């Protein structure tokens, strides 16, 4: 009996020593045990140096994952396999997530840096009073083009893209609303149209664009355009800015028929495990110097008014990426069209993709 007690004691002491050593190892790397934050963001959408800085400053370990569409992000959150503490959906998806009770109301008292966000980007219809979401980046959808490959051809309108001279010269981002939106806008319809005949007409018009479409791609569109693999790209504005910083031959235009104005915001999903750390991270990203560094890195447009003061003047005065309120008022924000309509958009987009094969 005495021997058994002695052996048990040895095991307990050894386990305690092991736990202490493991904890010391963690804290020597700056992390306290159990304090992790899982973030789910778009690809190429943060300066990862800032994640390292946040980890060092707070001792919180960040697990970082990326997605390439609102739909993919939401499916994963609903499935609940991985529990995310922060996600970055766009406006119509935020509305959908609110409707489906997937978000936690934010504690604004833990976000003192929220005061740096320009009022223009606060209290928008998809989230009145910013109860669930905090602005991260914003922008437009438009055309990035390479005049040196276009032999004098002017690009000002969506309809220019149907010119047979552009055979195999167009790259499209892989987004159902963006591509269907281009078809709808080119016909003079709204980006939020739910009339089935209009949507079919837009899809058939897109089918006629097929000979000009070289590929439908993800973030690699930036590398392909910068390497002059195509003359035209349907892109989000920040990607255009990034491409143009790599290759000065290129330019960006928001087509005259109209286009999309979008907002990506940070949210805390209902399944979050570290709500405290999530608030800390959101507040960190709102710090003007941090936001400025992040903006310079990803090239998208920041809603942080104070951050603009830390950024190069030519960047923040570039009307292609910081369009005036007069222009943005003419653009359309995607609305949450409801499950059925969204499924129809996705189905038509898929058919268009199949039509190309
Ligand atoms: N590579 C980052 C892309 C982020 C784009 N978000 C735009 C969403 C528009 N609905």
GROMACS .gro file of C-alpha atoms and ligand atoms in nm:
model
  367
    1UNK     CA    1   0.000   0.000   0.000
    2UNK     CA    2   0.284   0.236   0.102
    3UNK     CA    3   0.455   0.160  -0.232
    4UNK     CA    4   0.136   0.239  -0.426
    5UNK     CA    5   0.094   0.573  -0.249
    6UNK     CA    6   0.460   0.652  -0.320
    7UNK     CA    7   0.425   0.570  -0.693
    8UNK     CA    8   0.109   0.779  -0.720
    9UNK     CA    9   0.289   1.070  -0.552
   10UNK     CA   10   0.577   1.041  -0.800
   11UNK     CA   11   0.333   1.049  -1.096
   12UNK     CA   12   0.147   1.354  -0.957
   13UNK     CA   13   0.471   1.548  -0.888
   14UNK     CA   14   0.610   1.460  -1.234
   15UNK     CA   15   0.285   1.578  -1.402
   16UNK     CA   16   0.289   1.908  -1.211
   17UNK     CA   17   0.655   1.968  -1.306
   18UNK     CA   18   0.572   1.892  -1.673
   19UNK     CA   19   0.275   2.132  -1.673
   20UNK     CA   20   0.485   2.411  -1.516
   21UNK     CA   21   0.761   2.355  -1.775
   22UNK     CA   22   0.510   2.363  -2.063
   23UNK     CA   23   0.354   2.682  -1.931
   24UNK     CA   24   0.699   2.841  -1.897
   25UNK     CA   25   0.777   2.743  -2.256
   26UNK     CA   26   0.451   2.905  -2.373
   27UNK     CA   27   0.511   3.224  -2.178
   28UNK     CA   28   0.871   3.246  -2.301
   29UNK     CA   29   0.707   3.265  -2.649
   30UNK     CA   30   0.473   3.531  -2.518
   31UNK     CA   31   0.155   3.318  -2.492
   32UNK     CA   32  -0.043   3.235  -2.182
   33UNK     CA   33  -0.202   2.892  -2.201
   34UNK     CA   34  -0.556   2.871  -2.337
   35UNK     CA   35  -0.556   3.230  -2.467
   36UNK     CA   36  -0.605   3.190  -2.840
   37UNK     CA   37  -0.800   3.387  -3.098
   38UNK     CA   38  -0.924   3.230  -3.422
   39UNK     CA   39  -0.971   3.474  -3.711
   40UNK     CA   40  -1.143   3.405  -4.044
   41UNK     CA   41  -1.067   3.664  -4.312
   42UNK     CA   42  -1.054   3.702  -4.691
   43UNK     CA   43  -0.726   3.589  -4.854
   44UNK     CA   44  -0.455   3.858  -4.892
   45UNK     CA   45  -0.643   4.089  -4.658
   46UNK     CA   46  -0.407   4.169  -4.369
   47UNK     CA   47  -0.044   4.258  -4.307
   48UNK     CA   48   0.057   3.945  -4.113
   49UNK     CA   49   0.327   4.147  -3.934
   50UNK     CA   50   0.038   4.306  -3.745
   51UNK     CA   51  -0.082   3.967  -3.624
   52UNK     CA   52   0.266   3.899  -3.483
   53UNK     CA   53   0.266   4.243  -3.318
   54UNK     CA   54  -0.077   4.179  -3.160
   55UNK     CA   55   0.044   3.840  -3.031
   56UNK     CA   56   0.355   3.998  -2.877
   57UNK     CA   57   0.167   4.288  -2.720
   58UNK     CA   58  -0.115   4.080  -2.571
   59UNK     CA   59   0.023   3.727  -2.524
   60UNK     CA   60  -0.278   3.600  -2.723
   61UNK     CA   61  -0.199   3.336  -2.985
   62UNK     CA   62  -0.373   3.398  -3.318
   63UNK     CA   63  -0.492   3.117  -3.545
   64UNK     CA   64  -0.558   3.269  -3.886
   65UNK     CA   65  -0.764   3.115  -4.169
   66UNK     CA   66  -0.882   3.259  -4.499
   67UNK     CA   67  -1.182   3.228  -4.735
   68UNK     CA   68  -1.252   3.353  -5.086
   69UNK     CA   69  -1.623   3.431  -5.083
   70UNK     CA   70  -1.894   3.539  -4.841
   71UNK     CA   71  -2.086   3.223  -4.926
   72UNK     CA   72  -1.794   2.991  -4.842
   73UNK     CA   73  -1.733   3.180  -4.515
   74UNK     CA   74  -2.094   3.162  -4.406
   75UNK     CA   75  -2.131   2.792  -4.488
   76UNK     CA   76  -1.832   2.713  -4.267
   77UNK     CA   77  -1.962   2.926  -3.981
   78UNK     CA   78  -2.305   2.761  -3.999
   79UNK     CA   79  -2.146   2.413  -4.005
   80UNK     CA   80  -1.963   2.509  -3.686
   81UNK     CA   81  -1.667   2.265  -3.725
   82UNK     CA   82  -1.412   2.537  -3.647
   83UNK     CA   83  -1.527   2.803  -3.406
   84UNK     CA   84  -1.417   3.147  -3.518
   85UNK     CA   85  -1.377   3.445  -3.283
   86UNK     CA   86  -1.371   3.700  -3.565
   87UNK     CA   87  -1.492   3.692  -3.926
   88UNK     CA   88  -1.497   3.961  -4.197
   89UNK     CA   89  -1.816   3.938  -4.408
   90UNK     CA   90  -1.948   4.197  -4.652
   91UNK     CA   91  -2.261   4.401  -4.590
   92UNK     CA   92  -2.532   4.176  -4.743
   93UNK     CA   93  -2.386   3.876  -4.562
   94UNK     CA   94  -2.380   4.063  -4.232
   95UNK     CA   95  -2.751   4.127  -4.274
   96UNK     CA   96  -2.804   3.757  -4.348
   97UNK     CA   97  -2.596   3.650  -4.047
   98UNK     CA   98  -2.794   3.887  -3.823
   99UNK     CA   99  -3.119   3.741  -3.955
  100UNK     CA  100  -2.997   3.388  -3.883
  101UNK     CA  101  -2.885   3.488  -3.535
  102UNK     CA  102  -2.521   3.402  -3.604
  103UNK     CA  103  -2.362   3.713  -3.448
  104UNK     CA  104  -2.286   3.845  -3.101
  105UNK     CA  105  -2.370   4.209  -3.020
  106UNK     CA  106  -2.047   4.404  -2.973
  107UNK     CA  107  -1.947   4.585  -2.655
  108UNK     CA  108  -1.857   4.932  -2.781
  109UNK     CA  109  -1.707   5.026  -2.443
  110UNK     CA  110  -1.425   4.783  -2.531
  111UNK     CA  111  -1.366   4.955  -2.865
  112UNK     CA  112  -1.243   5.306  -2.776
  113UNK     CA  113  -1.067   5.333  -3.116
  114UNK     CA  114  -1.403   5.317  -3.291
  115UNK     CA  115  -1.403   5.698  -3.273
  116UNK     CA  116  -1.148   5.703  -3.557
  117UNK     CA  117  -1.391   5.556  -3.812
  118UNK     CA  118  -1.534   5.809  -4.056
  119UNK     CA  119  -1.905   5.866  -3.985
  120UNK     CA  120  -1.981   5.789  -4.351
  121UNK     CA  121  -1.908   5.424  -4.278
  122UNK     CA  122  -2.100   5.398  -3.952
  123UNK     CA  123  -2.465   5.317  -3.890
  124UNK     CA  124  -2.527   5.179  -4.241
  125UNK     CA  125  -2.856   5.005  -4.324
  126UNK     CA  126  -2.711   4.651  -4.304
  127UNK     CA  127  -2.622   4.707  -3.937
  128UNK     CA  128  -2.789   5.007  -3.771
  129UNK     CA  129  -2.576   5.156  -3.489
  130UNK     CA  130  -2.303   4.903  -3.568
  131UNK     CA  131  -2.447   4.671  -3.313
  132UNK     CA  132  -2.277   4.367  -3.472
  133UNK     CA  133  -2.007   4.490  -3.708
  134UNK     CA  134  -1.711   4.726  -3.730
  135UNK     CA  135  -1.579   4.868  -4.060
  136UNK     CA  136  -1.258   4.707  -4.192
  137UNK     CA  137  -1.219   4.800  -4.562
  138UNK     CA  138  -1.448   4.931  -4.835
  139UNK     CA  139  -1.434   4.971  -5.210
  140UNK     CA  140  -1.592   4.934  -5.550
  141UNK     CA  141  -1.608   4.675  -5.827
  142UNK     CA  142  -1.463   4.785  -6.158
  143UNK     CA  143  -1.237   4.718  -6.452
  144UNK     CA  144  -0.859   4.711  -6.431
  145UNK     CA  145  -0.716   4.744  -6.782
  146UNK     CA  146  -0.385   4.761  -6.961
  147UNK     CA  147  -0.385   5.033  -7.232
  148UNK     CA  148  -0.059   4.901  -7.377
  149UNK     CA  149  -0.243   4.582  -7.479
  150UNK     CA  150  -0.556   4.758  -7.606
  151UNK     CA  151  -0.429   4.942  -7.914
  152UNK     CA  152  -0.611   5.269  -7.843
  153UNK     CA  153  -0.939   5.109  -7.738
  154UNK     CA  154  -1.110   5.314  -7.462
  155UNK     CA  155  -1.260   5.130  -7.165
  156UNK     CA  156  -1.532   5.325  -6.985
  157UNK     CA  157  -1.832   5.096  -6.985
  158UNK     CA  158  -1.926   4.734  -6.900
  159UNK     CA  159  -2.051   4.699  -7.257
  160UNK     CA  160  -1.700   4.767  -7.394
  161UNK     CA  161  -1.603   4.420  -7.270
  162UNK     CA  162  -1.822   4.249  -7.533
  163UNK     CA  163  -1.606   4.387  -7.817
  164UNK     CA  164  -1.481   4.091  -8.029
  165UNK     CA  165  -1.137   4.259  -8.034
  166UNK     CA  166  -1.102   4.146  -7.671
  167UNK     CA  167  -1.102   3.774  -7.759
  168UNK     CA  168  -0.943   3.576  -7.472
  169UNK     CA  169  -0.833   3.899  -7.299
  170UNK     CA  170  -1.059   3.912  -6.991
  171UNK     CA  171  -1.007   3.772  -6.642
  172UNK     CA  172  -1.300   3.763  -6.399
  173UNK     CA  173  -1.298   3.732  -6.022
  174UNK     CA  174  -1.481   3.422  -5.906
  175UNK     CA  175  -1.779   3.598  -5.746
  176UNK     CA  176  -2.142   3.520  -5.830
  177UNK     CA  177  -2.274   3.865  -5.741
  178UNK     CA  178  -1.987   4.046  -5.909
  179UNK     CA  179  -2.011   3.859  -6.241
  180UNK     CA  180  -2.392   3.845  -6.248
  181UNK     CA  181  -2.384   4.213  -6.143
  182UNK     CA  182  -2.172   4.300  -6.446
  183UNK     CA  183  -2.431   4.130  -6.670
  184UNK     CA  184  -2.720   4.308  -6.496
  185UNK     CA  185  -2.555   4.653  -6.496
  186UNK     CA  186  -2.458   4.620  -6.862
  187UNK     CA  187  -2.830   4.578  -6.940
  188UNK     CA  188  -2.928   4.873  -6.721
  189UNK     CA  189  -3.070   4.654  -6.442
  190UNK     CA  190  -3.006   4.686  -6.071
  191UNK     CA  191  -2.740   4.477  -5.895
  192UNK     CA  192  -3.017   4.369  -5.660
  193UNK     CA  193  -3.263   4.270  -5.932
  194UNK     CA  194  -3.464   3.958  -5.849
  195UNK     CA  195  -3.678   3.948  -6.162
  196UNK     CA  196  -3.613   3.599  -6.305
  197UNK     CA  197  -3.642   3.715  -6.669
  198UNK     CA  198  -3.386   3.990  -6.608
  199UNK     CA  199  -3.151   3.748  -6.435
  200UNK     CA  200  -3.179   3.498  -6.722
  201UNK     CA  201  -3.121   3.778  -6.972
  202UNK     CA  202  -2.806   3.878  -6.780
  203UNK     CA  203  -2.682   3.518  -6.776
  204UNK     CA  204  -2.741   3.482  -7.151
  205UNK     CA  205  -2.554   3.805  -7.209
  206UNK     CA  206  -2.267   3.671  -7.000
  207UNK     CA  207  -2.267   3.355  -7.212
  208UNK     CA  208  -2.203   3.579  -7.513
  209UNK     CA  209  -1.896   3.720  -7.333
  210UNK     CA  210  -1.745   3.370  -7.316
  211UNK     CA  211  -1.510   3.401  -7.618
  212UNK     CA  212  -1.346   3.702  -7.448
  213UNK     CA  213  -1.309   3.536  -7.107
  214UNK     CA  214  -0.966   3.386  -7.055
  215UNK     CA  215  -1.027   3.260  -6.700
  216UNK     CA  216  -1.234   3.299  -6.383
  217UNK     CA  217  -0.988   3.318  -6.094
  218UNK     CA  218  -0.929   3.402  -5.728
  219UNK     CA  219  -0.657   3.621  -5.577
  220UNK     CA  220  -0.415   3.510  -5.852
  221UNK     CA  221  -0.589   3.766  -6.076
  222UNK     CA  222  -0.344   4.020  -5.929
  223UNK     CA  223  -0.036   3.832  -6.042
  224UNK     CA  224  -0.186   3.751  -6.384
  225UNK     CA  225  -0.283   4.112  -6.456
  226UNK     CA  226   0.049   4.251  -6.329
  227UNK     CA  227   0.234   4.002  -6.555
  228UNK     CA  228   0.025   4.125  -6.852
  229UNK     CA  229  -0.135   3.782  -6.912
  230UNK     CA  230  -0.463   3.960  -7.003
  231UNK     CA  231  -0.569   4.312  -7.098
  232UNK     CA  232  -0.880   4.339  -6.877
  233UNK     CA  233  -0.983   4.224  -6.531
  234UNK     CA  234  -1.312   4.244  -6.339
  235UNK     CA  235  -1.181   4.318  -5.989
  236UNK     CA  236  -1.242   4.470  -5.649
  237UNK     CA  237  -1.084   4.817  -5.631
  238UNK     CA  238  -0.815   4.723  -5.377
  239UNK     CA  239  -0.688   4.446  -5.601
  240UNK     CA  240  -0.668   4.698  -5.885
  241UNK     CA  241  -0.463   4.932  -5.663
  242UNK     CA  242  -0.230   4.646  -5.575
  243UNK     CA  243  -0.189   4.542  -5.941
  244UNK     CA  244  -0.121   4.902  -6.041
  245UNK     CA  245   0.151   4.934  -5.779
  246UNK     CA  246   0.320   4.631  -5.943
  247UNK     CA  247   0.272   4.745  -6.303
  248UNK     CA  248   0.234   5.114  -6.386
  249UNK     CA  249   0.089   5.044  -6.730
  250UNK     CA  250  -0.249   4.958  -6.579
  251UNK     CA  251  -0.546   5.174  -6.487
  252UNK     CA  252  -0.882   5.128  -6.310
  253UNK     CA  253  -1.229   5.253  -6.397
  254UNK     CA  254  -1.572   5.224  -6.239
  255UNK     CA  255  -1.798   5.173  -6.547
  256UNK     CA  256  -2.038   5.449  -6.643
  257UNK     CA  257  -2.352   5.228  -6.625
  258UNK     CA  258  -2.288   5.192  -6.252
  259UNK     CA  259  -2.134   4.937  -6.023
  260UNK     CA  260  -2.111   4.805  -5.670
  261UNK     CA  261  -2.002   4.984  -5.354
  262UNK     CA  262  -1.915   4.733  -5.083
  263UNK     CA  263  -1.816   4.728  -4.716
  264UNK     CA  264  -1.628   4.450  -4.537
  265UNK     CA  265  -1.675   4.460  -4.159
  266UNK     CA  266  -1.538   4.265  -3.861
  267UNK     CA  267  -1.793   4.060  -3.664
  268UNK     CA  268  -1.790   3.816  -3.373
  269UNK     CA  269  -1.977   3.494  -3.461
  270UNK     CA  270  -2.208   3.344  -3.200
  271UNK     CA  271  -1.983   3.037  -3.165
  272UNK     CA  272  -1.683   3.252  -3.058
  273UNK     CA  273  -1.486   3.118  -2.763
  274UNK     CA  274  -1.271   3.422  -2.683
  275UNK     CA  275  -1.501   3.724  -2.699
  276UNK     CA  276  -1.269   3.935  -2.483
  277UNK     CA  277  -0.970   3.876  -2.714
  278UNK     CA  278  -1.191   3.936  -3.019
  279UNK     CA  279  -1.275   4.286  -2.888
  280UNK     CA  280  -0.905   4.344  -2.815
  281UNK     CA  281  -0.812   4.250  -3.173
  282UNK     CA  282  -1.085   4.464  -3.330
  283UNK     CA  283  -0.976   4.761  -3.121
  284UNK     CA  284  -0.611   4.697  -3.218
  285UNK     CA  285  -0.701   4.700  -3.589
  286UNK     CA  286  -0.886   5.031  -3.538
  287UNK     CA  287  -0.573   5.204  -3.406
  288UNK     CA  288  -0.491   5.469  -3.671
  289UNK     CA  289  -0.125   5.372  -3.714
  290UNK     CA  290  -0.209   5.002  -3.730
  291UNK     CA  291  -0.492   5.070  -3.979
  292UNK     CA  292  -0.257   5.284  -4.191
  293UNK     CA  293   0.009   5.009  -4.202
  294UNK     CA  294  -0.256   4.751  -4.288
  295UNK     CA  295  -0.404   4.970  -4.561
  296UNK     CA  296  -0.068   5.039  -4.722
  297UNK     CA  297  -0.001   4.665  -4.720
  298UNK     CA  298  -0.331   4.536  -4.864
  299UNK     CA  299  -0.401   4.841  -5.087
  300UNK     CA  300  -0.776   4.850  -5.011
  301UNK     CA  301  -0.950   5.170  -4.893
  302UNK     CA  302  -0.965   5.232  -4.521
  303UNK     CA  303  -1.273   5.372  -4.344
  304UNK     CA  304  -1.041   5.496  -4.065
  305UNK     CA  305  -1.033   5.876  -4.100
  306UNK     CA  306  -0.741   5.922  -3.863
  307UNK     CA  307  -0.534   5.652  -4.042
  308UNK     CA  308  -0.540   5.859  -4.362
  309UNK     CA  309  -0.306   6.108  -4.188
  310UNK     CA  310  -0.034   5.842  -4.163
  311UNK     CA  311  -0.060   5.735  -4.526
  312UNK     CA  312   0.112   5.870  -4.841
  313UNK     CA  313  -0.083   6.168  -4.977
  314UNK     CA  314  -0.096   6.038  -5.333
  315UNK     CA  315  -0.265   5.723  -5.204
  316UNK     CA  316  -0.545   5.892  -5.009
  317UNK     CA  317  -0.617   6.155  -5.273
  318UNK     CA  318  -0.647   5.900  -5.554
  319UNK     CA  319  -1.014   5.934  -5.654
  320UNK     CA  320  -1.008   5.594  -5.825
  321UNK     CA  321  -0.976   5.431  -5.482
  322UNK     CA  322  -1.119   5.701  -5.258
  323UNK     CA  323  -1.412   5.805  -5.479
  324UNK     CA  324  -1.599   6.118  -5.379
  325UNK     CA  325  -1.926   6.088  -5.182
  326UNK     CA  326  -2.100   6.216  -5.501
  327UNK     CA  327  -1.975   5.916  -5.700
  328UNK     CA  328  -2.034   5.661  -5.425
  329UNK     CA  329  -2.394   5.780  -5.397
  330UNK     CA  330  -2.448   5.669  -5.757
  331UNK     CA  331  -2.320   5.318  -5.683
  332UNK     CA  332  -2.529   5.032  -5.547
  333UNK     CA  333  -2.468   4.835  -5.230
  334UNK     CA  334  -2.562   4.466  -5.249
  335UNK     CA  335  -2.876   4.383  -5.057
  336UNK     CA  336  -2.952   4.059  -4.882
  337UNK     CA  337  -3.183   3.908  -5.146
  338UNK     CA  338  -3.292   3.611  -4.939
  339UNK     CA  339  -3.196   3.244  -4.967
  340UNK     CA  340  -3.397   3.161  -5.279
  341UNK     CA  341  -3.282   3.456  -5.487
  342UNK     CA  342  -2.922   3.413  -5.383
  343UNK     CA  343  -2.937   3.044  -5.474
  344UNK     CA  344  -3.071   3.148  -5.817
  345UNK     CA  345  -2.781   3.393  -5.867
  346UNK     CA  346  -2.536   3.117  -5.770
  347UNK     CA  347  -2.702   2.861  -6.000
  348UNK     CA  348  -2.691   3.097  -6.300
  349UNK     CA  349  -2.329   3.186  -6.227
  350UNK     CA  350  -2.244   2.816  -6.214
  351UNK     CA  351  -2.422   2.759  -6.547
  352UNK     CA  352  -2.222   3.044  -6.698
  353UNK     CA  353  -1.901   2.884  -6.573
  354UNK     CA  354  -2.007   2.547  -6.722
  355UNK     CA  355  -2.098   2.717  -7.051
  356UNK     CA  356  -1.731   2.813  -7.086
  357UNK     CA  357  -1.612   2.451  -7.078
  358LIG     N1  358  -0.834   3.972  -5.136
  358LIG     C1  359  -0.928   4.039  -5.050
  358LIG     C2  360  -1.060   4.051  -5.114
  358LIG     C3  361  -1.162   4.117  -5.027
  358LIG     C4  362  -1.273   4.164  -5.107
  358LIG     N2  363  -1.389   4.186  -5.039
  358LIG     C5  364  -1.484   4.238  -5.125
  358LIG     C6  365  -1.618   4.193  -5.098
  358LIG     C7  366  -1.717   4.245  -5.191
  358LIG     N3  367  -1.848   4.193  -5.172
   0.00000   0.00000   0.00000
